[in-house]
mmCIF file of C-alpha atoms and ligand atoms in Angstrom:
data_model
loop_
_atom_site.group_PDB
_atom_site.id
_atom_site.type_symbol
_atom_site.label_atom_id
_atom_site.label_comp_id
_atom_site.label_asym_id
_atom_site.label_seq_id
_atom_site.Cartn_x
_atom_site.Cartn_y
_atom_site.Cartn_z
ATOM 1 C CA MET A 149 -21.920 -9.056 9.598
ATOM 2 C CA VAL A 150 -20.273 -12.370 8.877
ATOM 3 C CA ASP A 151 -16.526 -12.719 9.267
ATOM 4 C CA ARG A 152 -14.815 -12.443 5.906
ATOM 5 C CA PHE A 153 -12.340 -15.221 6.666
ATOM 6 C CA GLU A 154 -14.176 -17.405 9.189
ATOM 7 C CA PRO A 155 -17.942 -17.136 8.711
ATOM 8 C CA ASP A 156 -20.135 -18.432 11.566
ATOM 9 C CA PRO A 157 -21.117 -22.035 10.661
ATOM 10 C CA ALA A 158 -24.625 -21.568 12.110
ATOM 11 C CA VAL A 159 -25.286 -18.582 9.849
ATOM 12 C CA MET A 160 -23.909 -20.414 6.843
ATOM 13 C CA ALA A 161 -26.062 -23.487 7.606
ATOM 14 C CA ARG A 162 -29.153 -21.265 7.660
ATOM 15 C CA ALA A 163 -28.126 -19.605 4.400
ATOM 16 C CA GLY A 164 -27.425 -22.973 2.783
ATOM 17 C CA ALA A 165 -30.847 -24.258 3.847
ATOM 18 C CA LEU A 166 -32.496 -21.246 2.199
ATOM 19 C CA ILE A 167 -30.688 -22.028 -1.082
ATOM 20 C CA ARG A 168 -31.888 -25.639 -0.874
ATOM 21 C CA ALA A 169 -35.427 -24.356 -0.358
ATOM 22 C CA ASP A 170 -35.257 -22.434 -3.670
ATOM 23 C CA ARG A 171 -34.876 -19.067 -1.907
ATOM 24 C CA LEU A 172 -32.455 -16.256 -2.822
ATOM 25 C CA VAL A 173 -29.330 -15.391 -0.820
ATOM 26 C CA ALA A 174 -27.059 -12.432 -1.628
ATOM 27 C CA PHE A 175 -23.436 -13.143 -0.763
ATOM 28 C CA PRO A 176 -19.984 -11.597 -1.104
ATOM 29 C CA THR A 177 -17.404 -12.886 -3.544
ATOM 30 C CA GLU A 178 -13.899 -11.530 -4.087
ATOM 31 C CA THR A 179 -15.159 -9.667 -7.188
ATOM 32 C CA VAL A 180 -18.639 -8.259 -6.423
ATOM 33 C CA TYR A 181 -21.715 -9.375 -4.442
ATOM 34 C CA GLY A 182 -23.768 -12.114 -6.086
ATOM 35 C CA LEU A 183 -27.480 -12.915 -5.904
ATOM 36 C CA GLY A 184 -27.491 -16.676 -5.393
ATOM 37 C CA ALA A 185 -29.962 -19.457 -6.164
ATOM 38 C CA ASN A 186 -29.741 -23.244 -6.439
ATOM 39 C CA ALA A 187 -28.187 -23.715 -9.885
ATOM 40 C CA LEU A 188 -29.812 -27.136 -10.287
ATOM 41 C CA SER A 189 -33.371 -25.930 -9.622
ATOM 42 C CA ALA A 190 -35.377 -24.408 -12.478
ATOM 43 C CA THR A 191 -37.784 -22.902 -9.918
ATOM 44 C CA ALA A 192 -35.008 -21.145 -8.027
ATOM 45 C CA VAL A 193 -33.420 -19.888 -11.239
ATOM 46 C CA ALA A 194 -36.752 -18.456 -12.436
ATOM 47 C CA ALA A 195 -37.108 -16.605 -9.118
ATOM 48 C CA LEU A 196 -33.564 -15.279 -9.558
ATOM 49 C CA PHE A 197 -34.225 -13.761 -12.985
ATOM 50 C CA ALA A 198 -37.502 -12.264 -11.726
ATOM 51 C CA ALA A 199 -35.917 -10.670 -8.635
ATOM 52 C CA LYS A 200 -33.169 -9.034 -10.675
ATOM 53 C CA GLY A 201 -35.396 -7.926 -13.501
ATOM 54 C CA ARG A 202 -32.980 -9.730 -15.780
ATOM 55 C CA PRO A 203 -33.998 -10.619 -19.345
ATOM 56 C CA ALA A 204 -34.221 -14.379 -19.910
ATOM 57 C CA ASN A 205 -31.673 -14.124 -22.743
ATOM 58 C CA ASP A 206 -28.827 -13.068 -20.425
ATOM 59 C CA PRO A 207 -27.186 -16.212 -18.969
ATOM 60 C CA VAL A 208 -25.785 -16.363 -15.414
ATOM 61 C CA ILE A 209 -22.616 -17.820 -13.900
ATOM 62 C CA VAL A 210 -22.618 -21.040 -11.852
ATOM 63 C CA HIS A 211 -20.430 -20.907 -8.718
ATOM 64 C CA LEU A 212 -18.720 -23.962 -7.231
ATOM 65 C CA ALA A 213 -17.305 -24.702 -3.776
ATOM 66 C CA ASP A 214 -14.552 -26.926 -5.144
ATOM 67 C CA GLU A 215 -13.267 -28.417 -8.353
ATOM 68 C CA ALA A 216 -14.972 -31.734 -7.658
ATOM 69 C CA GLN A 217 -18.358 -30.103 -8.400
ATOM 70 C CA LEU A 218 -17.233 -29.272 -11.936
ATOM 71 C CA ASP A 219 -18.321 -32.595 -13.440
ATOM 72 C CA LEU A 220 -21.819 -31.965 -12.084
ATOM 73 C CA VAL A 221 -22.322 -28.864 -14.234
ATOM 74 C CA ALA A 222 -19.996 -29.212 -17.247
ATOM 75 C CA THR A 223 -19.133 -31.994 -19.668
ATOM 76 C CA ALA A 224 -15.858 -32.210 -21.568
ATOM 77 C CA VAL A 225 -13.409 -30.190 -19.492
ATOM 78 C CA GLY A 226 -10.406 -30.258 -21.842
ATOM 79 C CA PRO A 227 -6.704 -29.884 -21.094
ATOM 80 C CA LEU A 228 -6.760 -26.125 -21.796
ATOM 81 C CA ALA A 229 -9.540 -25.583 -19.257
ATOM 82 C CA ARG A 230 -7.686 -27.783 -16.768
ATOM 83 C CA ARG A 231 -4.550 -25.665 -17.040
ATOM 84 C CA LEU A 232 -6.507 -22.458 -16.507
ATOM 85 C CA ILE A 233 -8.298 -23.965 -13.518
ATOM 86 C CA GLU A 234 -5.016 -25.131 -12.037
ATOM 87 C CA ALA A 235 -3.537 -21.642 -12.373
ATOM 88 C CA PHE A 236 -6.462 -19.356 -11.525
ATOM 89 C CA TRP A 237 -8.992 -21.196 -9.325
ATOM 90 C CA PRO A 238 -10.167 -20.267 -6.827
ATOM 91 C CA GLY A 239 -10.287 -16.739 -8.204
ATOM 92 C CA PRO A 240 -11.883 -14.244 -10.580
ATOM 93 C CA LEU A 241 -11.804 -16.356 -13.751
ATOM 94 C CA THR A 242 -15.041 -17.695 -15.253
ATOM 95 C CA LEU A 243 -14.825 -20.432 -17.883
ATOM 96 C CA VAL A 244 -17.539 -21.103 -20.439
ATOM 97 C CA LEU A 245 -17.749 -24.872 -20.937
ATOM 98 C CA PRO A 246 -20.225 -27.356 -22.438
ATOM 99 C CA ARG A 247 -23.251 -27.523 -20.099
ATOM 100 C CA ALA A 248 -24.237 -30.756 -18.337
ATOM 101 C CA ASP A 249 -27.914 -31.819 -18.317
ATOM 102 C CA ALA A 250 -28.215 -31.311 -14.548
ATOM 103 C CA VAL A 251 -28.058 -27.542 -15.103
ATOM 104 C CA PRO A 252 -31.436 -26.166 -16.234
ATOM 105 C CA ALA A 253 -31.241 -24.529 -19.674
ATOM 106 C CA ALA A 254 -32.613 -21.280 -18.198
ATOM 107 C CA VAL A 255 -29.333 -20.752 -16.295
ATOM 108 C CA SER A 256 -27.580 -20.377 -19.647
ATOM 109 C CA ALA A 257 -30.458 -18.679 -21.461
ATOM 110 C CA GLY A 258 -30.908 -21.852 -23.489
ATOM 111 C CA LEU A 259 -27.282 -22.029 -24.652
ATOM 112 C CA PRO A 260 -25.561 -25.434 -24.759
ATOM 113 C CA SER A 261 -22.762 -23.940 -22.640
ATOM 114 C CA VAL A 262 -22.436 -22.949 -18.990
ATOM 115 C CA ALA A 263 -20.271 -20.281 -17.353
ATOM 116 C CA VAL A 264 -18.523 -21.623 -14.236
ATOM 117 C CA ARG A 265 -16.277 -20.209 -11.567
ATOM 118 C CA LEU A 266 -14.862 -21.065 -8.158
ATOM 119 C CA PRO A 267 -14.841 -17.879 -6.067
ATOM 120 C CA ALA A 268 -11.882 -17.177 -3.765
ATOM 121 C CA HIS A 269 -14.029 -15.652 -0.984
ATOM 122 C CA ALA A 270 -14.390 -17.771 2.185
ATOM 123 C CA VAL A 271 -18.045 -16.746 2.658
ATOM 124 C CA ALA A 272 -18.952 -17.688 -0.924
ATOM 125 C CA GLN A 273 -17.241 -21.047 -0.547
ATOM 126 C CA ALA A 274 -18.880 -21.714 2.822
ATOM 127 C CA LEU A 275 -22.314 -20.861 1.402
ATOM 128 C CA ILE A 276 -21.956 -23.210 -1.576
ATOM 129 C CA ARG A 277 -20.634 -25.953 0.676
ATOM 130 C CA ALA A 278 -23.528 -25.500 3.113
ATOM 131 C CA ALA A 279 -26.042 -25.533 0.250
ATOM 132 C CA ARG A 280 -24.476 -28.738 -1.114
ATOM 133 C CA VAL A 281 -25.369 -27.577 -4.629
ATOM 134 C CA PRO A 282 -23.655 -25.224 -7.098
ATOM 135 C CA ILE A 283 -25.052 -21.684 -6.920
ATOM 136 C CA ALA A 284 -26.182 -19.655 -9.939
ATOM 137 C CA ALA A 285 -25.472 -15.992 -9.271
ATOM 138 C CA PRO A 286 -25.480 -12.810 -11.298
ATOM 139 C CA SER A 287 -24.089 -9.650 -9.720
ATOM 140 C CA ALA A 288 -26.512 -8.540 -6.985
ATOM 141 C CA ASN A 289 -27.599 -5.277 -8.576
ATOM 142 C CA LEU A 290 -30.801 -4.368 -10.358
ATOM 143 C CA PHE A 291 -30.539 -4.856 -14.100
ATOM 144 C CA SER A 292 -28.688 -1.860 -15.645
ATOM 145 C CA ARG A 293 -27.318 -0.546 -12.333
ATOM 146 C CA PRO A 294 -23.590 -0.704 -11.455
ATOM 147 C CA SER A 295 -22.651 -4.016 -9.814
ATOM 148 C CA ALA A 296 -22.997 -4.198 -6.027
ATOM 149 C CA THR A 297 -19.680 -4.149 -4.164
ATOM 150 C CA THR A 298 -21.175 -3.756 -0.670
ATOM 151 C CA ALA A 299 -24.179 -5.198 1.166
ATOM 152 C CA ALA A 300 -25.627 -1.666 1.265
ATOM 153 C CA HIS A 301 -25.684 -1.627 -2.553
ATOM 154 C CA VAL A 302 -27.588 -4.932 -2.489
ATOM 155 C CA VAL A 303 -30.105 -3.531 -0.017
ATOM 156 C CA ALA A 304 -30.562 -0.398 -2.146
ATOM 157 C CA ASP A 305 -31.198 -2.378 -5.333
ATOM 158 C CA LEU A 306 -32.836 -5.606 -4.217
ATOM 159 C CA GLY A 307 -33.800 -5.103 -0.544
ATOM 160 C CA ASP A 308 -37.067 -6.958 -0.079
ATOM 161 C CA ARG A 309 -36.582 -9.239 -3.086
ATOM 162 C CA VAL A 310 -33.834 -11.208 -1.309
ATOM 163 C CA ASP A 311 -34.414 -13.689 1.511
ATOM 164 C CA LEU A 312 -31.019 -13.133 3.155
ATOM 165 C CA ILE A 313 -28.032 -10.858 2.589
ATOM 166 C CA LEU A 314 -24.667 -12.011 3.933
ATOM 167 C CA ASP A 315 -22.656 -8.873 4.735
ATOM 168 C CA ALA A 316 -18.899 -9.441 4.925
ATOM 169 C CA GLY A 317 -17.778 -5.920 4.079
ATOM 170 C CA PRO A 318 -16.737 -4.525 0.689
ATOM 171 C CA ALA A 319 -15.828 -6.944 -2.119
ATOM 172 C CA PRO A 320 -12.012 -6.849 -2.330
ATOM 173 C CA ILE A 321 -11.537 -6.712 -6.118
ATOM 174 C CA GLY A 322 -14.582 -4.606 -6.969
ATOM 175 C CA LEU A 323 -14.885 -5.651 -10.639
ATOM 176 C CA GLU A 324 -16.441 -8.838 -11.964
ATOM 177 C CA SER A 325 -14.563 -11.934 -13.072
ATOM 178 C CA THR A 326 -12.791 -12.340 -16.393
ATOM 179 C CA ILE A 327 -14.909 -14.548 -18.678
ATOM 180 C CA LEU A 328 -13.157 -16.875 -21.078
ATOM 181 C CA ALA A 329 -14.931 -19.220 -23.520
ATOM 182 C CA VAL A 330 -13.058 -22.486 -23.946
ATOM 183 C CA THR A 331 -15.755 -24.334 -25.872
ATOM 184 C CA GLY A 332 -14.367 -23.651 -29.356
ATOM 185 C CA ALA A 333 -11.023 -24.401 -30.976
ATOM 186 C CA ARG A 334 -9.470 -21.184 -29.646
ATOM 187 C CA PRO A 335 -10.008 -19.538 -26.265
ATOM 188 C CA ARG A 336 -12.030 -16.332 -26.469
ATOM 189 C CA LEU A 337 -12.225 -13.425 -24.022
ATOM 190 C CA LEU A 338 -15.890 -12.565 -23.463
ATOM 191 C CA ARG A 339 -15.374 -10.042 -20.652
ATOM 192 C CA PRO A 340 -12.156 -8.605 -19.174
ATOM 193 C CA GLY A 341 -12.154 -8.726 -15.372
ATOM 194 C CA GLY A 342 -10.272 -9.554 -12.196
ATOM 195 C CA VAL A 343 -7.679 -11.831 -13.836
ATOM 196 C CA PRO A 344 -5.658 -9.701 -16.284
ATOM 197 C CA LEU A 345 -5.618 -10.928 -19.882
ATOM 198 C CA GLU A 346 -1.802 -10.764 -19.815
ATOM 199 C CA ALA A 347 -1.694 -13.409 -17.060
ATOM 200 C CA ILE A 348 -3.933 -15.712 -19.097
ATOM 201 C CA GLU A 349 -1.937 -15.235 -22.296
ATOM 202 C CA ALA A 350 1.323 -15.842 -20.446
ATOM 203 C CA LEU A 351 -0.053 -19.276 -19.579
ATOM 204 C CA ILE A 352 -1.907 -20.372 -22.737
ATOM 205 C CA GLY A 353 -0.781 -18.023 -25.515
ATOM 206 C CA PRO A 354 -2.881 -15.602 -27.586
ATOM 207 C CA VAL A 355 -6.561 -15.257 -26.723
ATOM 208 C CA GLU A 356 -9.171 -14.067 -29.198
ATOM 209 C CA ARG A 357 -11.132 -11.020 -28.111
ATOM 210 C CA ALA A 358 -14.870 -10.723 -28.577
ATOM 211 C CA ALA A 359 -16.000 -7.266 -29.683
ATOM 212 C CA THR A 360 -16.664 -5.087 -26.616
ATOM 213 C CA ALA A 361 -20.219 -4.769 -25.397
ATOM 214 C CA THR A 362 -21.544 -7.862 -27.122
ATOM 215 C CA VAL A 363 -21.780 -10.146 -24.124
ATOM 216 C CA ASP A 364 -22.414 -8.267 -20.911
ATOM 217 C CA ASP A 365 -24.369 -5.267 -22.045
ATOM 218 C CA GLU A 366 -25.958 -4.665 -18.648
ATOM 219 C CA ALA A 367 -24.225 -1.382 -18.106
ATOM 220 C CA ALA A 368 -24.631 -0.398 -21.734
ATOM 221 C CA GLN A 369 -28.384 -0.879 -21.770
ATOM 222 C CA LEU A 370 -29.397 2.289 -20.015
ATOM 223 C CA ALA A 371 -33.032 1.513 -19.468
ATOM 224 C CA PRO A 372 -34.399 4.139 -17.103
ATOM 225 C CA GLY A 373 -37.820 2.518 -17.346
ATOM 226 C CA LEU A 374 -36.525 -0.437 -15.384
ATOM 227 C CA LEU A 375 -35.135 1.556 -12.496
ATOM 228 C CA SER A 376 -37.116 1.936 -9.328
ATOM 229 C CA LYS A 377 -38.694 5.313 -8.885
ATOM 230 C CA HIS A 378 -36.768 6.274 -5.760
ATOM 231 C CA TYR A 379 -33.573 6.618 -7.758
ATOM 232 C CA SER A 380 -32.656 9.973 -9.159
ATOM 233 C CA PRO A 381 -32.482 9.986 -12.969
ATOM 234 C CA ARG A 382 -29.494 7.979 -14.031
ATOM 235 C CA ALA A 383 -26.644 10.293 -15.093
ATOM 236 C CA ARG A 384 -25.096 10.183 -18.532
ATOM 237 C CA LEU A 385 -21.434 9.104 -18.418
ATOM 238 C CA SER A 386 -19.082 10.934 -20.755
ATOM 239 C CA LEU A 387 -15.818 9.060 -21.291
ATOM 240 C CA VAL A 388 -12.624 10.455 -22.827
ATOM 241 C CA ILE A 389 -10.185 7.809 -24.074
ATOM 242 C CA GLY A 390 -6.586 8.863 -24.666
ATOM 243 C CA GLU A 391 -3.165 9.568 -23.202
ATOM 244 C CA PRO A 392 -3.369 11.080 -19.694
ATOM 245 C CA ALA A 393 -2.391 14.689 -20.459
ATOM 246 C CA ALA A 394 -4.531 14.998 -23.592
ATOM 247 C CA ALA A 395 -7.495 13.214 -22.012
ATOM 248 C CA ARG A 396 -7.364 15.473 -18.948
ATOM 249 C CA ARG A 397 -7.398 18.592 -21.117
ATOM 250 C CA ARG A 398 -10.271 17.329 -23.229
ATOM 251 C CA LEU A 399 -12.282 16.226 -20.203
ATOM 252 C CA ARG A 400 -11.815 19.639 -18.586
ATOM 253 C CA GLN A 401 -13.031 21.299 -21.806
ATOM 254 C CA GLU A 402 -16.131 19.084 -21.843
ATOM 255 C CA LEU A 403 -16.915 19.821 -18.210
ATOM 256 C CA GLU A 404 -16.414 23.571 -18.641
ATOM 257 C CA GLU A 405 -18.799 23.557 -21.577
ATOM 258 C CA LEU A 406 -21.442 21.587 -19.710
ATOM 259 C CA HIS A 407 -20.970 23.883 -16.725
ATOM 260 C CA ARG A 408 -21.709 26.901 -18.904
ATOM 261 C CA GLY A 409 -24.886 25.068 -19.909
ATOM 262 C CA ARG A 410 -25.782 24.985 -16.181
ATOM 263 C CA GLN A 411 -25.715 21.216 -15.962
ATOM 264 C CA ARG A 412 -25.126 19.661 -12.553
ATOM 265 C CA LEU A 413 -21.904 17.719 -12.998
ATOM 266 C CA GLY A 414 -20.001 14.794 -11.573
ATOM 267 C CA ALA A 415 -16.703 13.094 -12.368
ATOM 268 C CA LEU A 416 -14.834 9.881 -11.646
ATOM 269 C CA LEU A 417 -11.173 10.790 -11.285
ATOM 270 C CA VAL A 418 -7.814 9.594 -9.999
ATOM 271 C CA ASN A 419 -5.791 11.761 -7.614
ATOM 272 C CA GLU A 420 -3.532 12.854 -10.486
ATOM 273 C CA ASP A 421 -6.577 14.474 -12.187
ATOM 274 C CA ALA A 422 -7.202 17.279 -9.670
ATOM 275 C CA GLU A 423 -6.605 19.961 -12.320
ATOM 276 C CA VAL A 424 -9.548 18.645 -14.363
ATOM 277 C CA VAL A 425 -12.076 19.957 -11.856
ATOM 278 C CA ALA A 426 -10.117 22.811 -10.240
ATOM 279 C CA GLY A 427 -12.474 25.748 -9.624
ATOM 280 C CA LEU A 428 -15.547 23.955 -10.985
ATOM 281 C CA PRO A 429 -18.495 22.869 -8.795
ATOM 282 C CA ILE A 430 -18.258 19.181 -9.586
ATOM 283 C CA VAL A 431 -19.156 16.170 -7.440
ATOM 284 C CA VAL A 432 -16.068 13.958 -7.676
ATOM 285 C CA GLY A 433 -15.764 10.266 -6.942
ATOM 286 C CA TRP A 434 -12.048 9.916 -6.183
ATOM 287 C CA LEU A 435 -10.644 6.561 -7.254
ATOM 288 C CA GLY A 436 -7.156 6.714 -5.713
ATOM 289 C CA SER A 437 -3.906 6.902 -7.643
ATOM 290 C CA GLU A 438 -3.515 6.038 -11.300
ATOM 291 C CA GLN A 439 -0.477 4.037 -10.195
ATOM 292 C CA ASP A 440 -2.723 1.721 -8.189
ATOM 293 C CA LEU A 441 -5.385 0.270 -10.483
ATOM 294 C CA ALA A 442 -6.384 -2.340 -7.890
ATOM 295 C CA THR A 443 -7.708 0.473 -5.701
ATOM 296 C CA VAL A 444 -9.348 2.164 -8.690
ATOM 297 C CA ALA A 445 -11.123 -1.128 -9.493
ATOM 298 C CA GLU A 446 -12.190 -1.610 -5.890
ATOM 299 C CA ARG A 447 -13.746 1.861 -5.719
ATOM 300 C CA LEU A 448 -15.166 2.234 -9.233
ATOM 301 C CA PHE A 449 -18.740 0.966 -8.826
ATOM 302 C CA ALA A 450 -19.245 2.482 -5.371
ATOM 303 C CA ALA A 451 -17.997 5.847 -6.658
ATOM 304 C CA MET A 452 -20.309 5.601 -9.674
ATOM 305 C CA ARG A 453 -23.265 5.058 -7.353
ATOM 306 C CA GLU A 454 -22.244 7.888 -5.011
ATOM 307 C CA VAL A 455 -21.825 10.455 -7.756
ATOM 308 C CA ASP A 456 -25.045 9.313 -9.417
ATOM 309 C CA ALA A 457 -26.890 9.616 -6.097
ATOM 310 C CA ALA A 458 -25.859 13.300 -5.928
ATOM 311 C CA GLY A 459 -28.300 13.846 -8.789
ATOM 312 C CA VAL A 460 -25.837 14.998 -11.439
ATOM 313 C CA ALA A 461 -26.823 15.060 -15.121
ATOM 314 C CA VAL A 462 -23.432 14.090 -16.535
ATOM 315 C CA ILE A 463 -20.459 12.195 -15.083
ATOM 316 C CA GLY A 464 -17.086 12.792 -16.743
ATOM 317 C CA ALA A 465 -14.349 10.152 -16.731
ATOM 318 C CA ARG A 466 -11.199 9.243 -18.631
ATOM 319 C CA SER A 467 -9.573 5.934 -19.548
ATOM 320 C CA LEU A 468 -6.649 4.622 -17.488
ATOM 321 C CA GLY A 469 -4.910 2.589 -20.127
ATOM 322 C CA SER A 470 -5.785 -0.898 -21.273
ATOM 323 C CA THR A 471 -3.196 -3.097 -19.608
ATOM 324 C CA GLY A 472 -3.730 -5.193 -16.484
ATOM 325 C CA LEU A 473 -6.892 -4.180 -14.624
ATOM 326 C CA GLY A 474 -7.008 -1.103 -16.900
ATOM 327 C CA LEU A 475 -8.727 -3.201 -19.580
ATOM 328 C CA ALA A 476 -11.588 -4.220 -17.281
ATOM 329 C CA ILE A 477 -11.897 -0.657 -15.943
ATOM 330 C CA LEU A 478 -12.072 0.671 -19.509
ATOM 331 C CA ASP A 479 -14.666 -1.960 -20.406
ATOM 332 C CA ARG A 480 -16.968 -1.003 -17.507
ATOM 333 C CA LEU A 481 -16.582 2.725 -18.189
ATOM 334 C CA THR A 482 -17.284 2.200 -21.893
ATOM 335 C CA ARG A 483 -20.465 0.263 -21.161
ATOM 336 C CA ALA A 484 -21.593 2.841 -18.622
ATOM 337 C CA ALA A 485 -20.962 5.554 -21.224
ATOM 338 C CA ALA A 486 -23.214 3.723 -23.691
ATOM 339 C CA GLY A 487 -21.932 5.493 -26.785
ATOM 340 C CA ARG A 488 -20.882 8.805 -25.191
ATOM 341 C CA VAL A 489 -17.187 8.094 -25.833
ATOM 342 C CA ILE A 490 -14.665 10.646 -27.062
ATOM 343 C CA ASP A 491 -11.743 8.649 -28.436
ATOM 344 C CA LEU A 492 -8.632 10.781 -28.894
ATOM 345 C CA ALA A 493 -6.720 7.972 -30.619
ATOM 346 C CA GLY A 494 -5.139 9.409 -33.728
ATOM 347 C CA VAL A 495 -6.004 12.950 -32.655
ATOM 348 C CA ARG A 496 -2.754 14.950 -32.668
ATOM 349 C CA GLU A 497 -2.086 17.210 -29.722
ATOM 350 C CA PRO A 498 -0.939 20.689 -30.781
ATOM 351 C CA GLU A 499 2.476 21.639 -29.371
ATOM 352 C CA SER A 500 2.087 23.970 -26.432
HETATM 353 O O1 TXA B 215 -17.439 -11.773 -10.775
HETATM 354 C C1 TXA B 215 -18.455 -12.208 -11.309
HETATM 355 O O2 TXA B 215 -18.437 -12.852 -12.362
HETATM 356 C C2 TXA B 215 -19.786 -11.916 -10.584
HETATM 357 C C3 TXA B 215 -19.796 -12.666 -9.258
HETATM 358 C C4 TXA B 215 -21.120 -12.568 -8.544
HETATM 359 O O3 TXA B 215 -19.428 -13.997 -9.462
HETATM 360 N N1 TXA B 215 -20.908 -12.322 -11.402
HETATM 361 C C5 TXA B 215 -21.293 -11.639 -12.503
HETATM 362 O O4 TXA B 215 -22.440 -12.113 -13.070
HETATM 363 O O5 TXA B 215 -20.698 -10.683 -12.939
HETATM 364 P P1 TXA B 215 -23.285 -11.323 -14.152
HETATM 365 O O6 TXA B 215 -24.511 -12.112 -14.289
HETATM 366 O O7 TXA B 215 -23.432 -9.918 -13.758
HETATM 367 O O8 TXA B 215 -22.432 -11.445 -15.455
HETATM 368 C C6 TXA B 215 -22.288 -12.722 -16.004
HETATM 369 C C7 TXA B 215 -21.926 -12.626 -17.439
HETATM 370 C C8 TXA B 215 -23.062 -12.150 -18.281
HETATM 371 O O9 TXA B 215 -22.678 -11.034 -19.033
HETATM 372 C C9 TXA B 215 -23.358 -13.287 -19.218
HETATM 373 O O10 TXA B 215 -23.637 -12.838 -20.499
HETATM 374 C C10 TXA B 215 -22.088 -14.116 -19.175
HETATM 375 O O11 TXA B 215 -21.605 -13.935 -17.879
HETATM 376 N N2 TXA B 215 -22.405 -15.533 -19.345
HETATM 377 C C11 TXA B 215 -23.017 -16.340 -18.477
HETATM 378 N N3 TXA B 215 -23.183 -17.560 -18.995
HETATM 379 C C12 TXA B 215 -22.665 -17.531 -20.227
HETATM 380 C C13 TXA B 215 -22.546 -18.497 -21.281
HETATM 381 N N4 TXA B 215 -23.013 -19.737 -21.140
HETATM 382 N N5 TXA B 215 -21.946 -18.097 -22.423
HETATM 383 C C14 TXA B 215 -21.476 -16.838 -22.550
HETATM 384 N N6 TXA B 215 -21.574 -15.887 -21.595
HETATM 385 C C15 TXA B 215 -22.159 -16.222 -20.453
HETATM 386 MG MG1 MG B 216 -23.837 -8.034 -13.694
#
């Protein structure tokens, strides 16, 4: 274990030296664990993609220790980007900017842009500082698995493919960063995440939204062929989107039907959803109260892994709104559901 607030300098020096030697170090950030490599080394970046089983056309985020490193990786940081940086760095906001030549094209899958963020976690900052180079890091899970929010998740997915894992306990936010493209004329949301869209729009005005599931389709690409054999078959996630009462009723109906079909079932639920599974033999990942989306976010990926590990065939879940962290939660659930979405929008509830 390394201390979450004051990591041992000797450990960090060793970790930094590994990064400089083109090796891979998994480390905690405030969002999720990252699998880090020297962002300025094409060799290290190639090793990173190989270890994760990540397709070369899926770009990764470059992490900085301080704002001064920004000019090393990005050109043309305009006034809009500066305002966002001022307000949200360090923190869970990733900005897509024009890429500087020092960053190998492979980091960005050949794109002329680069995604950059300054994590708010002391261990992440200490690692980047010790490495004395920016660190390219995707989430430290195997391709298509839920993101890793603990060191144990990293071990389960990447174990012997990583040279060092820095364990500082669970990642406090639990969902990945918000990604905003500021390369074009208008800012565009590429992925909702730890910084709520409302906070960004309060600062810079309306933000264009990219269609869901076009950018980060990791969770959406259920590719069982890529999973290691020791995992049980990946469960199908069935997501009901709608107002709480109606969504609960519909989810219960779905689960009862599947239960009659003798399927082994799981569910991801908030405390207020107890009636959904009452009397049914269902493995539930409890996410805390609907009133506390920060806790739901923190638990979501770990709960997904736990329920999946119980060997269920289907995992039921419902949406928790689309404001604040609800938008990022909905996004991750939708991708995990990969098409198995029951949207009750427009469906009238009969009076009861
Ligand atoms: O919170 C996070 O962002 C975590 C921690 C480790 O920092 N990282 C993370 O990385 O979630 P990853 O690789 O799982 O997701 C990065 C996303 C990808 O979906 C990728 O498509 C997008 O960032 N991305 C990276 N570079 C991009 C670029 N130049 N243009 C557009 N999207 C980009
Ligand atoms: Mg990821």
